[in-house]
Short mmCIF file of C-alpha atoms and ligand atoms in Angstrom, two decimals:
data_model
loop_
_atom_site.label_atom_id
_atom_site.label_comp_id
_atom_site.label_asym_id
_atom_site.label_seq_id
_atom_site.Cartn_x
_atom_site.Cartn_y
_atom_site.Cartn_z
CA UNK A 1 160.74 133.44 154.06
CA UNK A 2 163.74 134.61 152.01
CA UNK A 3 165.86 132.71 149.95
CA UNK A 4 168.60 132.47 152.11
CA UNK A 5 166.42 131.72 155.19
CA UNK A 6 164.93 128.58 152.85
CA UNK A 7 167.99 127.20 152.06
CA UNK A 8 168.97 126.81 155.97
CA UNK A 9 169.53 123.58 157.77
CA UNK A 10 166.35 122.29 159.66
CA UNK A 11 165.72 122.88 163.15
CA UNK A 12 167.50 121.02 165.58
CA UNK A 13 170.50 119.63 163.50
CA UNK A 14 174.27 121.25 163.31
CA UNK A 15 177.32 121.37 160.74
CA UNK A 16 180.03 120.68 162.76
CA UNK A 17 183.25 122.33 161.53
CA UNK A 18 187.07 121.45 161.22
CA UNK A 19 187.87 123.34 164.45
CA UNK A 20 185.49 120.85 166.08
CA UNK A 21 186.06 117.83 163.95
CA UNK A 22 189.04 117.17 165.11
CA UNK A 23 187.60 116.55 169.00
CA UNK A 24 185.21 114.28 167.50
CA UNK A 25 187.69 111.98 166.12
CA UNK A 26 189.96 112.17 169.51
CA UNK A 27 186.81 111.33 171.13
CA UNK A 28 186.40 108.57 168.55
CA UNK A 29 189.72 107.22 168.93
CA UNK A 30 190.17 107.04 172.71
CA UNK A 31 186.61 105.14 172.78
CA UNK A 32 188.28 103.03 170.01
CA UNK A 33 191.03 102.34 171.49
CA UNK A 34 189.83 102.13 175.10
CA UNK A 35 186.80 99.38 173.66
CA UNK A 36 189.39 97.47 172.24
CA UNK A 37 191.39 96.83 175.10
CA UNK A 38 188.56 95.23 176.54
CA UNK A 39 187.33 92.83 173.05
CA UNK A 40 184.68 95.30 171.41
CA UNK A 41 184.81 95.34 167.63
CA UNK A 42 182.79 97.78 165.45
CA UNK A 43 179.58 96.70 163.98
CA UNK A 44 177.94 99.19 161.10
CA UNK A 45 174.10 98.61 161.00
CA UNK A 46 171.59 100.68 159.09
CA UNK A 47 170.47 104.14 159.64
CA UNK A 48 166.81 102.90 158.91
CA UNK A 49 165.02 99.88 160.05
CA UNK A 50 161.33 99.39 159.81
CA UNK A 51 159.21 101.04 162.39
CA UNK A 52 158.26 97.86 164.02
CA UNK A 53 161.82 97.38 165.39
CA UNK A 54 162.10 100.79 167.51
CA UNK A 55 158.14 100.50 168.65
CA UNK A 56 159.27 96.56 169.53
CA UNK A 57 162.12 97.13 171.66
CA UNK A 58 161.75 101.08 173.16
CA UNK A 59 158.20 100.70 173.50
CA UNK A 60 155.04 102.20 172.75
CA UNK A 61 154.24 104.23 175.34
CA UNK A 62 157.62 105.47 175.62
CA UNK A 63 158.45 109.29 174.45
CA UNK A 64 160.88 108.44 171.74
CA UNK A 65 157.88 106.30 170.06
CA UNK A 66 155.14 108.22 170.82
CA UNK A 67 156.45 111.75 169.60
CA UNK A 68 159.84 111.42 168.55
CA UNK A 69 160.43 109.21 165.73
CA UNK A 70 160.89 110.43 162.57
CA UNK A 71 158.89 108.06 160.65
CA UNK A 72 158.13 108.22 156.91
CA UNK A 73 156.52 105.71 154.61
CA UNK A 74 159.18 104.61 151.66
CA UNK A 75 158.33 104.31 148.20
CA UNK A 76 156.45 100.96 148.48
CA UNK A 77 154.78 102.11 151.14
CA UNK A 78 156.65 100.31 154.47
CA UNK A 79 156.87 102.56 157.26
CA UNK A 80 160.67 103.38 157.78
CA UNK A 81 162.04 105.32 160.83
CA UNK A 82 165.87 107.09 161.15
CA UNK A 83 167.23 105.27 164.40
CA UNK A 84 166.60 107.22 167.17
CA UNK A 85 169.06 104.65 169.01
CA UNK A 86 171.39 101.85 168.49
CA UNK A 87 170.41 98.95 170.36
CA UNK A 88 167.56 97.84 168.51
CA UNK A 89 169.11 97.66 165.15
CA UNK A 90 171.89 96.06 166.98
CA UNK A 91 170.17 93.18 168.73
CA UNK A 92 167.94 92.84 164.73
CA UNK A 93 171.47 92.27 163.24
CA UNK A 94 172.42 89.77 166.14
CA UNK A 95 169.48 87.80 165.61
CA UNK A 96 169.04 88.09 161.80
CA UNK A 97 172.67 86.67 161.21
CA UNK A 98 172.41 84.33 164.06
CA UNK A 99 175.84 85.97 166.02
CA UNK A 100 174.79 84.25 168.90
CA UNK A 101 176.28 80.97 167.41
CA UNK A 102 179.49 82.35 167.90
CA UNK A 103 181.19 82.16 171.36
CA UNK A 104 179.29 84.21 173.86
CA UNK A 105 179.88 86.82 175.03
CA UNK A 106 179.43 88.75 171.93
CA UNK A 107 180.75 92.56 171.60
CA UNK A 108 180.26 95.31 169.76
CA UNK A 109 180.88 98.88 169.57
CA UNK A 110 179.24 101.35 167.36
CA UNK A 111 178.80 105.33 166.52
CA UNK A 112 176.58 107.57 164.20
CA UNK A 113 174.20 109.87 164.04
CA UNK A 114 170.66 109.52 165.77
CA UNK A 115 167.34 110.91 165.45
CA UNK A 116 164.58 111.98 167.79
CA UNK A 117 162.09 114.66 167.07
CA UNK A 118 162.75 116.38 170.25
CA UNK A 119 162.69 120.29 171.16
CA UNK A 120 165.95 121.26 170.60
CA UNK A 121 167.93 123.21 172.88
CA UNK A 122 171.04 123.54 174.57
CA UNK A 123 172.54 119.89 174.15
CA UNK A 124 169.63 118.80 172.74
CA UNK A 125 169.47 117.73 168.86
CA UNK A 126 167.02 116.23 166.49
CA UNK A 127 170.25 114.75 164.75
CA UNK A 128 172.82 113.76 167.34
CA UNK A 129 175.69 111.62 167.36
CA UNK A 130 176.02 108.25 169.96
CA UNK A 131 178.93 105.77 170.32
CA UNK A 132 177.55 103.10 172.31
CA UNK A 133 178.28 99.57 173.08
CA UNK A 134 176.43 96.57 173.33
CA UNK A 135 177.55 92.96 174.68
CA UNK A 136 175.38 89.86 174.82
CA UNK A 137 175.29 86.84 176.21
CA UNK A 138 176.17 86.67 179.45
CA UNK A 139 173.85 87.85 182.96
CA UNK A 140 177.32 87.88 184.82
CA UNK A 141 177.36 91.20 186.67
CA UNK A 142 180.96 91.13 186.38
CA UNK A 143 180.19 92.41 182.21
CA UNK A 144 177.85 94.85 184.28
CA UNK A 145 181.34 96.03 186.34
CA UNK A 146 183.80 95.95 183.35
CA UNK A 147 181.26 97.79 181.32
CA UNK A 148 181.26 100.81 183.97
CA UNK A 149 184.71 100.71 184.50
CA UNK A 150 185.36 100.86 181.05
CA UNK A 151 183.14 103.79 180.57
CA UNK A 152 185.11 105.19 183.14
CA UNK A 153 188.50 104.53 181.51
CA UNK A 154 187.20 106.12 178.35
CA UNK A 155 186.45 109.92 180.53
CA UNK A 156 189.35 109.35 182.28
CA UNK A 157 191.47 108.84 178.81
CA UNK A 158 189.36 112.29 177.55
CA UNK A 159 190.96 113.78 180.65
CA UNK A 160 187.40 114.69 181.47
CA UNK A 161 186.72 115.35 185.43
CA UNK A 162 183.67 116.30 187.69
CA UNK A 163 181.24 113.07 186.30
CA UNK A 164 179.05 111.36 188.63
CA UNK A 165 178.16 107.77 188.40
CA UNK A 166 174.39 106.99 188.92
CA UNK A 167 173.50 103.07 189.29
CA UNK A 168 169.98 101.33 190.17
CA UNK A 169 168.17 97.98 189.17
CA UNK A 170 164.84 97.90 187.87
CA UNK A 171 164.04 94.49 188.31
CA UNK A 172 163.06 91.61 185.70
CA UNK A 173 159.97 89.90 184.55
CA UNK A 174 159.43 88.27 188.04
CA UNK A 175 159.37 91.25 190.48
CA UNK A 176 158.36 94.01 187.83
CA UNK A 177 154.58 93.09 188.15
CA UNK A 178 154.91 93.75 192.02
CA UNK A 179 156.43 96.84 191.50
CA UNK A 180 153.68 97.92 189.05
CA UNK A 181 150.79 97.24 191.48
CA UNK A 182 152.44 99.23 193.46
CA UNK A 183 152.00 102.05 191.26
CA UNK A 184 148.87 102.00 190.40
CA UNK A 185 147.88 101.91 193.96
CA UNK A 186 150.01 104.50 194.25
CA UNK A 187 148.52 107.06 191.56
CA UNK A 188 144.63 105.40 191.19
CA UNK A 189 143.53 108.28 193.45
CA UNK A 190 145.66 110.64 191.21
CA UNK A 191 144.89 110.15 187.57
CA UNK A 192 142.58 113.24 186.81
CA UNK A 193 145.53 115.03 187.31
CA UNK A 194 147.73 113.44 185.36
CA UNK A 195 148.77 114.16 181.93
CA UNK A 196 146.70 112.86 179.31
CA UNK A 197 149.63 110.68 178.15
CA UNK A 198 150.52 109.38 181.50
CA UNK A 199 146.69 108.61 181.88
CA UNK A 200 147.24 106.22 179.55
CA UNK A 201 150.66 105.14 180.44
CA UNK A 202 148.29 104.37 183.39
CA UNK A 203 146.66 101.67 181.86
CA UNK A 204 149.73 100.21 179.70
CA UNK A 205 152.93 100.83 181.39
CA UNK A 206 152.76 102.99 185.00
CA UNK A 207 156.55 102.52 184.80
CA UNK A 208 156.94 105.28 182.41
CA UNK A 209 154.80 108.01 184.60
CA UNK A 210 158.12 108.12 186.46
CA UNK A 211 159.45 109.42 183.26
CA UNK A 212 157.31 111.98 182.28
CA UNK A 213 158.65 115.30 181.83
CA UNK A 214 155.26 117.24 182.44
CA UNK A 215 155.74 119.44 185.81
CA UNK A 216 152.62 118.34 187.11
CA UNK A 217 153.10 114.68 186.64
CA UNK A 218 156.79 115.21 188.40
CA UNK A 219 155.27 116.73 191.53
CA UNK A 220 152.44 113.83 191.63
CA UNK A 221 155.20 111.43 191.80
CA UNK A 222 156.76 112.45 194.49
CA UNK A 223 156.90 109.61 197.22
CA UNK A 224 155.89 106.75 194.60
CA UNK A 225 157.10 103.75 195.70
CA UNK A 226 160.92 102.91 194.41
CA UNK A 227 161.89 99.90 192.16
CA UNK A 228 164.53 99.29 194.40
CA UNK A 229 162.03 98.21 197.31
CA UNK A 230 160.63 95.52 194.98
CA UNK A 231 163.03 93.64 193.76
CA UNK A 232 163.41 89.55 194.04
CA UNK A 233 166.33 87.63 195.38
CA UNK A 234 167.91 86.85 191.83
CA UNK A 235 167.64 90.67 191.46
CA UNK A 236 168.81 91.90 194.50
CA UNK A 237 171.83 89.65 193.81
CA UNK A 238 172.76 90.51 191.03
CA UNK A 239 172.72 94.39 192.23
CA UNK A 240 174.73 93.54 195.13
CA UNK A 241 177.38 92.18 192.95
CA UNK A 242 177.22 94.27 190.69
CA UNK A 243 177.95 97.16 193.98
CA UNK A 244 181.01 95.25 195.54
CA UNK A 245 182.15 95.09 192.11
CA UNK A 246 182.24 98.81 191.40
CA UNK A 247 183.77 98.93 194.68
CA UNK A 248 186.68 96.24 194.13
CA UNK A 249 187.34 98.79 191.20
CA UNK A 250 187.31 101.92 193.08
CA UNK A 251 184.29 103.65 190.79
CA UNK A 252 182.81 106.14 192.76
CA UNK A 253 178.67 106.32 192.45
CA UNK A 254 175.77 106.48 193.53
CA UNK A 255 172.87 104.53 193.74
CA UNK A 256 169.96 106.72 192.03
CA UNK A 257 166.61 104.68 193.25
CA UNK A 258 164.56 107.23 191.33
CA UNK A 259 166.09 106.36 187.30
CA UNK A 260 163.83 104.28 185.62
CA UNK A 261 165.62 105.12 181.93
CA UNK A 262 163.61 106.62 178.99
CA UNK A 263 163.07 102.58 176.99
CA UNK A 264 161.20 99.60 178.14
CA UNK A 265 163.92 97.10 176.79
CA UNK A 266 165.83 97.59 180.41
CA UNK A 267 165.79 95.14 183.09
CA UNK A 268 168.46 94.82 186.50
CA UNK A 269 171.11 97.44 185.75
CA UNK A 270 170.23 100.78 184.83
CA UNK A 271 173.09 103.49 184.69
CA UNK A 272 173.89 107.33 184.00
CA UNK A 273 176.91 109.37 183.69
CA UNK A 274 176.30 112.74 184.54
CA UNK A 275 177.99 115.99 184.94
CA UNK A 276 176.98 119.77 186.63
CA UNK A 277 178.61 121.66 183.86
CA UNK A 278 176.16 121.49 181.07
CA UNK A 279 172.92 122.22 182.58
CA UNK A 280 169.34 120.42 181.89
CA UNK A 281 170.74 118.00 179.58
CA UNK A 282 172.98 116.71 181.84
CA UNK A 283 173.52 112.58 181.01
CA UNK A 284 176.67 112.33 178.88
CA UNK A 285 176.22 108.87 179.01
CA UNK A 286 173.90 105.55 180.00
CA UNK A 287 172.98 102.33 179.65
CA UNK A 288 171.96 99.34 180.87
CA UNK A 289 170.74 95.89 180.78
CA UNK A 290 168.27 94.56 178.61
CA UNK A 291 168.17 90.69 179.22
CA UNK A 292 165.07 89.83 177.68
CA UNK A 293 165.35 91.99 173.98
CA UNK A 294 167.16 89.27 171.69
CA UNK A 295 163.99 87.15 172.79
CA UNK A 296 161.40 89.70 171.65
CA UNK A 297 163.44 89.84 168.08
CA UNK A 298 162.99 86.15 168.53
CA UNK A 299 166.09 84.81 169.34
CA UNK A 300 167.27 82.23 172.20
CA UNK A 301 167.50 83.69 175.82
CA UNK A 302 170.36 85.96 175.40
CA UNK A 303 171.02 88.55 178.51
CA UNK A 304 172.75 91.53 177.02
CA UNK A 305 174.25 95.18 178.62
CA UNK A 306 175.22 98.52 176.89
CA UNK A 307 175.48 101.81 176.99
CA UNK A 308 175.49 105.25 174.98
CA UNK A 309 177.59 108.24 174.86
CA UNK A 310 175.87 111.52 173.69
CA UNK A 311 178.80 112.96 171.43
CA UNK A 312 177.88 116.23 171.73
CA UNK A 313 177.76 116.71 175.50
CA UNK A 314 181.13 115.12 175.28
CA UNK A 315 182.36 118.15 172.64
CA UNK A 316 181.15 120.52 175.00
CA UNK A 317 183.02 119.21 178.07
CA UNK A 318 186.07 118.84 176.27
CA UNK A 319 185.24 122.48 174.72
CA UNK A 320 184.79 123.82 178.33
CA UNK A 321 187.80 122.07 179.54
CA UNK A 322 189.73 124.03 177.81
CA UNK A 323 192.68 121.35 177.30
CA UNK A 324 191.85 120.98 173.35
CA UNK A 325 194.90 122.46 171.16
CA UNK A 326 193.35 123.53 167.52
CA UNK A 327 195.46 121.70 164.97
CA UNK A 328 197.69 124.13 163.15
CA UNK A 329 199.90 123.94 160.55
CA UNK A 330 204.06 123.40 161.36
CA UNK A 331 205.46 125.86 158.72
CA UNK A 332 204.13 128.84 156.18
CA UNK A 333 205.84 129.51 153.28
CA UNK A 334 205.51 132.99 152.22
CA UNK A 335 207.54 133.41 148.15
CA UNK A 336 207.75 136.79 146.58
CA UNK A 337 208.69 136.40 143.17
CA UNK A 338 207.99 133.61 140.29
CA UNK A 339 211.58 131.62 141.12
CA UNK A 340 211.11 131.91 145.19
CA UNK A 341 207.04 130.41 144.78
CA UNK A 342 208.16 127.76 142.39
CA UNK A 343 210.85 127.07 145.17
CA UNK A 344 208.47 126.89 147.72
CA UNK A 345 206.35 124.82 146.30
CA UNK A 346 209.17 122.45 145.99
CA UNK A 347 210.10 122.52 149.72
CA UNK A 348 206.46 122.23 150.79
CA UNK A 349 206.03 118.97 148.74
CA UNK A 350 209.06 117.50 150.04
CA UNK A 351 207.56 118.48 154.43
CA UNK A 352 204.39 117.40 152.92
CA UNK A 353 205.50 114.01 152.22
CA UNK A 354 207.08 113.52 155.40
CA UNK A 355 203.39 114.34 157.10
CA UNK A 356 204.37 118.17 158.00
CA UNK A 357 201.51 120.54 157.69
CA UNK A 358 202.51 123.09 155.54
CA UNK A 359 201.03 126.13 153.69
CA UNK A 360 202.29 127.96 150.99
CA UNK A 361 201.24 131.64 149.69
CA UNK A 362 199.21 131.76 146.36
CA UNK A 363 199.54 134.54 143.17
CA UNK A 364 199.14 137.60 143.56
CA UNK A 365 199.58 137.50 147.69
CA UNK A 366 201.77 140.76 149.25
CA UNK A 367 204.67 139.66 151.74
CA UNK A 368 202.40 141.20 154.25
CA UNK A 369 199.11 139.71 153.62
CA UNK A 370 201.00 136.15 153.13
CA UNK A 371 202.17 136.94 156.88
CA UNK A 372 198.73 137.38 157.61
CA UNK A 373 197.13 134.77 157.02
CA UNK A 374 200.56 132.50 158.23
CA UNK A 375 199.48 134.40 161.64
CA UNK A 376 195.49 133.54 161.08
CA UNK A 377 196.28 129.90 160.51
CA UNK A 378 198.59 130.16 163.66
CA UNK A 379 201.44 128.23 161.82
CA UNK A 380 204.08 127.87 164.23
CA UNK A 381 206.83 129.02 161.55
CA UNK A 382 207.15 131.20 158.49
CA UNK A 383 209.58 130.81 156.03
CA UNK A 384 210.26 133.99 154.07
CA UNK A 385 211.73 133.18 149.99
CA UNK A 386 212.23 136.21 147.56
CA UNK A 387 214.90 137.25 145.04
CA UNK A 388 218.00 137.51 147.44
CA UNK A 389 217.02 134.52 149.64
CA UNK A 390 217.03 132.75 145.76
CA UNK A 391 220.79 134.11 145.03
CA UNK A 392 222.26 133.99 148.44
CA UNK A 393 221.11 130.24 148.58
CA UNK A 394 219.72 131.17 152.42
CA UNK A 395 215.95 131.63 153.58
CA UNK A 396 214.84 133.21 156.44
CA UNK A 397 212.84 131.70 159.10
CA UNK A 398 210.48 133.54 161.78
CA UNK A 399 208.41 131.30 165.01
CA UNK A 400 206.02 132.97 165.04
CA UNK A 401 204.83 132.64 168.88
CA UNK A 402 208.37 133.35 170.29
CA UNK A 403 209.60 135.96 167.58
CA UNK A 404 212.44 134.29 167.74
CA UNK A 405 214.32 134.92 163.95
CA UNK A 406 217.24 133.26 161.90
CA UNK A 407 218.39 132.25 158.32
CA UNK A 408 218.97 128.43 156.87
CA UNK A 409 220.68 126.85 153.69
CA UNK A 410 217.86 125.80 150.99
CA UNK A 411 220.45 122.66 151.50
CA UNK A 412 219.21 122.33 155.26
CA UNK A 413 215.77 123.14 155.56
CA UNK A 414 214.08 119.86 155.28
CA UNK A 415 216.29 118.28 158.48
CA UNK A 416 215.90 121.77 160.49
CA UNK A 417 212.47 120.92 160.27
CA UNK A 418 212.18 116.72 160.73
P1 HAM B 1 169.61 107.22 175.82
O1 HAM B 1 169.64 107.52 177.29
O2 HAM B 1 168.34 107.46 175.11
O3 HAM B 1 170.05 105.69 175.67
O4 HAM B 1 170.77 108.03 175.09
C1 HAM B 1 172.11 107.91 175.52
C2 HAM B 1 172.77 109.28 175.50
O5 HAM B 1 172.61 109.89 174.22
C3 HAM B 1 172.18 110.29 176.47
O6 HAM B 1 172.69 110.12 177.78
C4 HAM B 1 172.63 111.61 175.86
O7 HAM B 1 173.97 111.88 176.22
C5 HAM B 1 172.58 111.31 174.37
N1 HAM B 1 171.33 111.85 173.77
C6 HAM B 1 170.11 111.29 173.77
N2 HAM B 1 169.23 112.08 173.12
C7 HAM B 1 169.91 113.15 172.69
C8 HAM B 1 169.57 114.34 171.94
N3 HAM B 1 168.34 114.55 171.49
N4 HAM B 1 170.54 115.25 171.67
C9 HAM B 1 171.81 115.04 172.12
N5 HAM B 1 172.19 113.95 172.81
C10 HAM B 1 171.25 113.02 173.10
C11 HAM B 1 170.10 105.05 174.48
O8 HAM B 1 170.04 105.57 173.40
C12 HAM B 1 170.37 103.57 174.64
N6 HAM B 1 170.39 102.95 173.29
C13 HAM B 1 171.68 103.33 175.35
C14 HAM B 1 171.99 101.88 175.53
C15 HAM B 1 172.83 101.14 174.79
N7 HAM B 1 171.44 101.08 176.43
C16 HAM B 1 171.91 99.86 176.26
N8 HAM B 1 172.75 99.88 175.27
#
């Protein structure tokens, strides 16, 4: 390995740059601003949590805890893991501080990076970014509906098009054990050939067979029996509401009896937002119930709905879209001469102070490699100061996109430009 090759970033994480920083914070902003509207305030938990809390809540047979945590024992010898999600420190903090004394229902918004041990590829990060929502306390499907639709306002905001809506129910406590009978029946006469995990996902949780990502196990699965079939009259309910509901708010989607969702927390409604444009990984965004989590962190009964967004997938749409304008600055100043640079930067404090972008050239710098980089940076206007600019008390101005050319009092400048 060479030097340079040692100091590289680790597999599966990215530096993102300025040119792309910028669409993560409107992305930020619109969910911001879009959450608001509808009562979610930011909540900052941890990056780490002890272990316990992700193998708790996403479960133990799951793929995030069986292979994907990155889990390290601190100092004194706790074992510590980097959130590969947000709910489960979320619902810790809303138990551990008791939030659910406040008025119900409670909601929160949050965003940060993730981890998961994963094989990276397109879309696909070790370190990713989420901003997800969470809101507890109520089992009213009508949260289930405004949750959607606000998902929905936040892509529409994003002027994002082409994403599909994917909706099912997975049941609760009362009609899950039917549905995993069901299962088993369905694969006993199968399990030599499935995977060694799912052989034991077998025996713990058949559920997650139906997640497996082994090409085998997905062609063994093929007419299991759907959750959909087995649900009870509370659930069904509660889906059918939930349905009309979508409807009465004109959200397209479609019911997707085959996703079961990657964590055990869920129960009822399970969602996905996906699109065609990015290939495998192709969930920008999901979610769902999980009524029966703030009970496992040992809290009262407290039925609770959320969702993620996958930042990244969201860059890349926005990227593809082709709608994003790279910020640039207003003006360039290119000086030539020691009285025309201390001029400019004189002028270029004065825009700066009023918010104007502006650049100025440094020491040294020719006219034309001043113009240069005023090109490179794509400034929308140059203004050119040297000696006779100085004495005729005029400077010339250039836009640069429509070569369109003229001359201004040193008197003017500042309100040609406000
Ligand atoms: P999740 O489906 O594991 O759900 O992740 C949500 C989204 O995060 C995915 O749809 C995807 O866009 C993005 N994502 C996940 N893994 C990666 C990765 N390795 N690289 C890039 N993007 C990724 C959750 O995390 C739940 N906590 C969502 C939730 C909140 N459910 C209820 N409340």
């Amino acid at each position: 390995m060479s030097s340079a090759e040692r100091y590289n970033a680790l597999k599966g994480v990215q530096d993102i740059y300025p040119r792309e920083v910028f669409i993560w914070q409107k992305i930020e902003n619109t969910a911001k601003d879009v959450f608001s509207a509808y009562g979610f305030q930011e909540l900052r938990a941890p990056i780490i949590e002890t272990t316990d809390i992700f193998v708790r809540s996403i479960g133990e047979t799951t793929d995030i805890v069986e292979k994907e945590m990155y889990t390290f024992p601190d100092k004194a010898g706790r074992s510590i893991t980097l959130r590969p999600e947000g709910t489960a420190p979320l619902v810790r903090c809303y138990v551990q501080n008791h939030l659910y004394n406040l008025p119900s229902p409670q909601k929160f918004f949050y965003s940060g990076p993730m981890f998961r041990y994963e094989r990276p590829q397109k879309g696909r990060f070790r370190q990713f970014y989420q901003i997800g929502v969470e809101a507890l306390g109520s089992s009213d499907p009508k949260l289930d509906a405004e949750i959607i639709s606000m998902l929905r306002l936040f892509f529409e905001r994003l002027g994002l098009e082409g994403l599909h809506f994917e909706v099912n129910s997975i049941g609760c406590e009362k009609c899950r054990p039917d549905y995993k009978n069901a299962l088993l029946n369905f694969f006993s006469d199968k399990i030599n050939r499935l995977c060694p995990d799912c052989k034991r996902r077998f025996e713990y949780n058949p559920l997650r067979i139906l997640d497996c990502k082994v090409d085998e196990c997905i062609t063994l699965r093929t007419g299991a029996p759907k959750v959909i079939e087995f649900l009870c009259n509370e659930c069904r309910d509660h889906f059918n509401a939930l349905l009309y509901l979508l409807s009465l708010l004109n959200i397209s989607y479609d019911i997707n009896p085959d996703m079961v969702r990657g964590l055990d927390y869920y129960t009822r409604t399970t969602f996905e937002v996906t699109t065609k444009q990015l290939g495998a990984q192709n969930a920008v965004a999901a979610g769902g119930r999980y009524d029966k989590l703030v009970e496992e962190f040992g809290g009262p009964p407290t039925p609770a709905i959320g969702f993620a967004i996958g930042m990244e997938r969201v860059v890349e749409l926005l990227q593809l879209s082709n709608k994003e304008e790279i910020p640039h600055p207003k003006v360039f100043i290119a000086a030539i001469g020691a009285s025309a640079e201390k001029e400019a930067l004189i002028i270029a404090t004065r825009f700066r102070e009023d918010g104007i972008w502006v650049e100025i050239g440094y020491a040294g710098n020719s006219l034309k490699s001043q113009m240069r980089r005023a090109d490179r940076l794509s400034a929308d206007y140059v203004l050119i100061i040297g000696d006779d600019e100085i004495s005729s008390g005029k400077l010339k101005w250039k836009h640069l996109s429509d070569r369109t050319q003229g001359e201004i009092l040193f008197s003017e400048v500042h309100d040609f430009f406000k």
